[in-house]
Short mmCIF file of C-alpha atoms in Angstrom, two decimals:
data_model
loop_
_atom_site.label_atom_id
_atom_site.label_comp_id
_atom_site.label_asym_id
_atom_site.label_seq_id
_atom_site.Cartn_x
_atom_site.Cartn_y
_atom_site.Cartn_z
CA UNK A 4 -141.00 -0.68 -79.05
CA UNK A 5 -140.06 1.48 -76.07
CA UNK A 6 -136.55 1.31 -74.61
CA UNK A 7 -137.99 -0.22 -71.44
CA UNK A 8 -139.64 -3.04 -73.40
CA UNK A 9 -136.45 -3.60 -75.37
CA UNK A 10 -134.51 -3.91 -72.09
CA UNK A 11 -137.00 -6.45 -70.67
CA UNK A 12 -136.99 -8.53 -73.87
CA UNK A 13 -133.20 -8.54 -74.05
CA UNK A 14 -132.94 -9.53 -70.40
CA UNK A 15 -135.36 -12.41 -70.91
CA UNK A 16 -133.37 -13.71 -73.88
CA UNK A 17 -130.11 -13.56 -71.91
CA UNK A 18 -131.71 -15.39 -68.99
CA UNK A 19 -133.04 -18.12 -71.29
CA UNK A 20 -129.64 -18.51 -72.99
CA UNK A 21 -127.85 -18.73 -69.64
CA UNK A 22 -130.32 -21.37 -68.41
CA UNK A 23 -129.82 -23.42 -71.57
CA UNK A 24 -126.05 -23.35 -71.13
CA UNK A 25 -126.35 -24.41 -67.50
CA UNK A 26 -128.70 -27.31 -68.38
CA UNK A 27 -126.44 -28.46 -71.22
CA UNK A 28 -123.35 -28.33 -69.03
CA UNK A 29 -125.03 -30.40 -66.32
CA UNK A 30 -126.26 -32.98 -68.83
CA UNK A 31 -122.84 -33.28 -70.43
CA UNK A 32 -121.26 -34.11 -67.07
CA UNK A 33 -124.04 -36.41 -65.89
CA UNK A 34 -122.55 -39.44 -67.67
CA UNK A 35 -119.07 -38.98 -66.19
CA UNK A 36 -117.88 -42.10 -64.34
CA UNK A 37 -116.49 -40.01 -61.51
CA UNK A 38 -113.07 -39.87 -59.85
CA UNK A 39 -110.38 -42.36 -60.89
CA UNK A 40 -107.98 -44.08 -58.51
CA UNK A 41 -104.76 -46.09 -58.52
CA UNK A 42 -105.83 -47.90 -55.33
CA UNK A 43 -104.36 -51.39 -55.10
CA UNK A 44 -101.51 -50.52 -57.48
CA UNK A 45 -97.85 -51.45 -57.08
CA UNK A 46 -94.65 -51.02 -59.13
CA UNK A 47 -93.01 -54.35 -59.95
CA UNK A 48 -90.15 -54.36 -62.50
CA UNK A 49 -88.23 -51.19 -63.33
CA UNK A 50 -89.93 -49.20 -66.08
CA UNK A 51 -88.07 -47.93 -69.18
CA UNK A 52 -85.76 -45.01 -68.37
CA UNK A 53 -87.72 -41.82 -67.86
CA UNK A 54 -91.14 -43.53 -68.06
CA UNK A 55 -93.49 -43.78 -65.08
CA UNK A 56 -96.31 -46.21 -65.81
CA UNK A 57 -99.43 -46.50 -63.65
CA UNK A 58 -103.09 -47.38 -64.07
CA UNK A 59 -106.40 -45.95 -62.88
CA UNK A 60 -109.84 -47.43 -62.22
CA UNK A 61 -113.10 -45.62 -61.35
CA UNK A 62 -113.72 -45.25 -57.62
CA UNK A 63 -117.34 -46.28 -58.18
CA UNK A 64 -119.20 -48.41 -60.73
CA UNK A 65 -122.85 -49.44 -60.96
CA UNK A 66 -124.13 -52.94 -61.69
CA UNK A 67 -127.55 -53.41 -63.32
CA UNK A 68 -129.39 -55.71 -60.94
CA UNK A 69 -131.36 -57.48 -63.68
CA UNK A 70 -128.70 -57.99 -66.36
CA UNK A 71 -125.61 -57.95 -64.05
CA UNK A 72 -123.93 -55.71 -66.65
CA UNK A 73 -121.53 -52.93 -65.77
CA UNK A 74 -119.10 -50.60 -67.56
CA UNK A 75 -115.60 -49.84 -66.33
CA UNK A 76 -112.95 -47.45 -67.67
CA UNK A 77 -109.39 -48.78 -67.48
CA UNK A 78 -106.67 -46.14 -67.93
CA UNK A 79 -102.91 -46.51 -68.34
CA UNK A 80 -100.81 -43.40 -67.75
CA UNK A 81 -97.20 -42.38 -68.37
CA UNK A 82 -96.38 -39.76 -65.75
CA UNK A 83 -92.69 -39.71 -66.65
CA UNK A 84 -90.54 -37.46 -68.81
CA UNK A 85 -89.82 -39.93 -71.63
CA UNK A 86 -91.89 -42.17 -73.92
CA UNK A 87 -92.68 -45.71 -72.82
CA UNK A 88 -91.95 -47.56 -76.04
CA UNK A 89 -94.08 -50.60 -76.89
CA UNK A 90 -96.11 -51.84 -73.92
CA UNK A 91 -99.37 -53.65 -73.25
CA UNK A 92 -102.16 -53.34 -70.72
CA UNK A 93 -103.95 -56.45 -69.47
CA UNK A 94 -107.49 -56.35 -68.08
CA UNK A 95 -108.26 -59.50 -66.05
CA UNK A 96 -111.41 -60.48 -64.12
CA UNK A 97 -111.68 -62.64 -60.99
CA UNK A 98 -114.50 -64.32 -59.08
CA UNK A 99 -117.82 -62.50 -59.61
CA UNK A 100 -116.38 -59.95 -62.05
CA UNK A 101 -116.10 -61.25 -65.63
CA UNK A 102 -114.59 -59.13 -68.40
CA UNK A 103 -116.69 -59.54 -71.56
CA UNK A 104 -114.94 -57.11 -73.85
CA UNK A 105 -112.35 -54.33 -74.00
CA UNK A 106 -112.54 -51.96 -76.93
CA UNK A 107 -109.61 -52.45 -79.32
CA UNK A 108 -108.07 -55.34 -77.35
CA UNK A 109 -107.58 -59.07 -77.94
CA UNK A 110 -109.15 -61.74 -75.73
CA UNK A 111 -106.71 -63.92 -73.81
CA UNK A 112 -107.20 -67.64 -74.49
CA UNK A 113 -108.66 -69.58 -71.56
CA UNK A 114 -105.58 -71.79 -71.31
CA UNK A 115 -103.35 -68.72 -70.93
CA UNK A 116 -105.34 -66.96 -68.22
CA UNK A 117 -103.67 -66.53 -64.82
CA UNK A 118 -104.62 -69.02 -62.14
CA UNK A 119 -107.87 -68.08 -60.42
CA UNK A 120 -109.06 -65.66 -63.11
CA UNK A 121 -112.08 -66.17 -65.34
CA UNK A 122 -111.48 -63.75 -68.23
CA UNK A 123 -108.98 -61.31 -69.65
CA UNK A 124 -107.99 -59.07 -72.57
CA UNK A 125 -104.60 -57.78 -73.79
CA UNK A 126 -104.30 -54.24 -75.18
CA UNK A 127 -101.20 -53.55 -77.30
CA UNK A 128 -99.86 -49.97 -77.16
CA UNK A 129 -97.15 -49.02 -79.68
CA UNK A 130 -95.94 -46.15 -77.52
CA UNK A 131 -97.30 -43.98 -74.70
CA UNK A 132 -95.78 -40.51 -74.82
CA UNK A 133 -94.56 -38.76 -71.69
CA UNK A 134 -97.40 -37.14 -69.78
CA UNK A 135 -100.06 -38.95 -71.81
CA UNK A 136 -102.67 -41.55 -70.91
CA UNK A 137 -104.86 -44.00 -72.80
CA UNK A 138 -108.28 -45.20 -71.65
CA UNK A 139 -110.22 -48.32 -72.59
CA UNK A 140 -113.95 -49.01 -72.31
CA UNK A 141 -114.43 -52.31 -70.47
CA UNK A 142 -117.70 -54.25 -70.70
CA UNK A 143 -118.16 -56.62 -67.78
CA UNK A 144 -120.68 -58.49 -65.69
CA UNK A 145 -120.72 -58.73 -61.91
CA UNK A 146 -122.45 -61.52 -60.00
CA UNK A 147 -123.59 -59.75 -56.84
CA UNK A 148 -123.81 -63.11 -55.04
CA UNK A 149 -120.00 -63.21 -55.10
CA UNK A 150 -116.98 -61.06 -54.43
CA UNK A 151 -115.42 -59.64 -57.59
CA UNK A 152 -111.93 -58.37 -58.47
CA UNK A 153 -110.15 -56.81 -61.42
CA UNK A 154 -106.44 -56.66 -62.25
CA UNK A 155 -104.56 -54.23 -64.54
CA UNK A 156 -100.93 -55.23 -65.20
CA UNK A 157 -98.78 -53.04 -67.48
CA UNK A 158 -96.08 -55.05 -69.24
CA UNK A 159 -93.48 -54.72 -71.96
CA UNK A 160 -94.63 -55.80 -75.42
CA UNK A 161 -93.73 -59.49 -75.03
CA UNK A 162 -94.81 -59.82 -71.41
CA UNK A 163 -91.41 -60.65 -69.93
CA UNK A 164 -91.57 -57.70 -67.52
CA UNK A 165 -94.42 -56.20 -65.51
CA UNK A 166 -93.81 -52.55 -64.78
CA UNK A 167 -96.98 -51.94 -62.77
CA UNK A 168 -99.92 -53.96 -61.48
CA UNK A 169 -103.17 -52.67 -60.02
CA UNK A 170 -104.91 -55.46 -58.17
CA UNK A 171 -106.40 -57.92 -58.10
CA UNK A 172 -108.41 -55.21 -56.36
CA UNK A 173 -112.07 -55.72 -55.39
CA UNK A 174 -115.18 -53.78 -56.24
CA UNK A 175 -117.95 -54.22 -53.70
CA UNK A 176 -120.78 -52.92 -51.55
CA UNK A 177 -121.33 -53.44 -47.84
CA UNK A 178 -125.12 -53.28 -48.22
CA UNK A 179 -126.26 -54.35 -51.70
CA UNK A 180 -129.83 -53.38 -52.69
CA UNK A 181 -131.29 -56.26 -54.75
CA UNK A 182 -134.62 -54.46 -55.24
CA UNK A 183 -133.06 -51.29 -56.69
CA UNK A 184 -132.45 -50.86 -60.45
CA UNK A 185 -128.68 -50.82 -59.91
CA UNK A 186 -126.15 -51.47 -57.16
CA UNK A 187 -123.23 -49.07 -56.68
CA UNK A 188 -119.89 -50.75 -55.96
CA UNK A 189 -116.80 -49.05 -54.53
CA UNK A 190 -113.19 -49.75 -55.51
CA UNK A 191 -111.19 -51.45 -52.77
CA UNK A 192 -114.28 -52.78 -50.96
CA UNK A 193 -115.00 -56.50 -50.52
CA UNK A 194 -118.49 -57.25 -51.78
CA UNK A 195 -121.11 -58.52 -49.31
CA UNK A 196 -123.23 -60.98 -51.31
CA UNK A 197 -126.91 -60.19 -51.67
CA UNK A 198 -127.95 -63.63 -50.39
CA UNK A 199 -126.71 -64.50 -46.88
CA UNK A 200 -124.67 -67.69 -46.81
CA UNK A 201 -123.93 -67.59 -50.54
CA UNK A 202 -120.53 -67.95 -52.22
CA UNK A 203 -118.81 -65.58 -49.80
CA UNK A 204 -119.64 -67.81 -46.82
CA UNK A 205 -119.13 -71.03 -48.76
CA UNK A 206 -115.64 -70.19 -49.98
CA UNK A 207 -114.22 -70.87 -53.42
CA UNK A 208 -116.39 -73.38 -55.27
CA UNK A 209 -114.04 -73.76 -58.23
CA UNK A 210 -111.81 -76.19 -56.36
CA UNK A 211 -108.70 -74.08 -57.00
CA UNK A 212 -106.47 -72.42 -54.45
CA UNK A 213 -108.18 -69.43 -52.88
CA UNK A 214 -106.49 -66.13 -53.79
CA UNK A 215 -105.36 -63.77 -51.04
CA UNK A 216 -107.76 -60.92 -50.35
CA UNK A 217 -106.58 -57.63 -51.77
CA UNK A 218 -107.44 -54.09 -50.88
CA UNK A 219 -104.88 -51.58 -49.62
CA UNK A 220 -101.58 -51.56 -51.48
CA UNK A 221 -99.72 -53.34 -48.69
CA UNK A 222 -101.97 -56.38 -49.11
CA UNK A 223 -101.34 -56.87 -52.82
CA UNK A 224 -99.72 -60.09 -53.97
CA UNK A 225 -95.94 -59.62 -53.41
CA UNK A 226 -95.17 -60.16 -57.09
CA UNK A 227 -92.01 -58.04 -57.16
CA UNK A 228 -90.28 -60.27 -54.60
CA UNK A 229 -90.25 -63.26 -56.91
CA UNK A 230 -89.35 -61.54 -60.17
CA UNK A 231 -91.78 -60.88 -63.00
CA UNK A 232 -95.32 -60.99 -61.75
CA UNK A 233 -97.01 -61.95 -64.97
CA UNK A 234 -94.89 -63.78 -67.56
CA UNK A 235 -96.01 -64.11 -71.15
CA UNK A 236 -97.36 -67.42 -72.42
CA UNK A 237 -97.75 -66.41 -76.05
CA UNK A 238 -98.65 -63.14 -77.75
CA UNK A 239 -101.64 -62.45 -75.51
CA UNK A 240 -101.14 -64.89 -72.68
CA UNK A 241 -99.79 -64.50 -69.20
CA UNK A 242 -98.86 -66.53 -66.15
CA UNK A 243 -99.53 -65.72 -62.54
CA UNK A 244 -97.02 -65.67 -59.68
CA UNK A 245 -95.27 -68.83 -60.82
CA UNK A 246 -94.81 -70.70 -64.08
CA UNK A 247 -97.14 -73.54 -64.87
CA UNK A 248 -95.97 -76.72 -66.69
CA UNK A 249 -95.55 -76.35 -70.47
CA UNK A 250 -98.42 -77.76 -72.51
CA UNK A 251 -97.44 -80.41 -75.06
CA UNK A 252 -98.52 -80.46 -78.65
CA UNK A 253 -100.87 -78.06 -80.42
#
């Protein structure tokens, strides 16, 4: 083979290899959930010395319009200079957003859920080293006829202190597309129900007290002002902004 043909053949192989790398790289990043955000987050009780605990949620999720299923990544991060010690992350759903499962976490009993919530899981973390984070895969459903919120409190191991709480912060879309395969929802956006005059216009149908709307950090429930925001009611339980009466018997 002449040197010219060798050069052409080599060039073609290099071009093909480069194209394959580019395609692979694009495919590998195609499933990324996108940017994460601490929107709607607020420090409550003082964290352990040297630890700085926060949480992150994806800025955008997609809800399958036929199954109502969605996937959310919940991340807890220690941005401090010292380890956190034993802590736990709670993942709690409100209104149209129901948490169906969190990988490696225990479901919170219905009687121990915070007032106004519909589902929740507790994730025990033995220790979160300085500068490290831990992410959890959250399976959920979202009823697009309603508004939907999620809440991520970070507590000490027994739930007596809440170091950080993100939410309840809404996911939503201003213009849902019921005929599309999926509806994208943005963090910090109140959902506009697909059907005009549905649950959003009709108010809370559960009969309970309607929760304050949440969005920007300055509109979050003022949990720090009244002490611990979420107080443990058992190994995986929690209470909302105030204690409820003790249940008798077993």
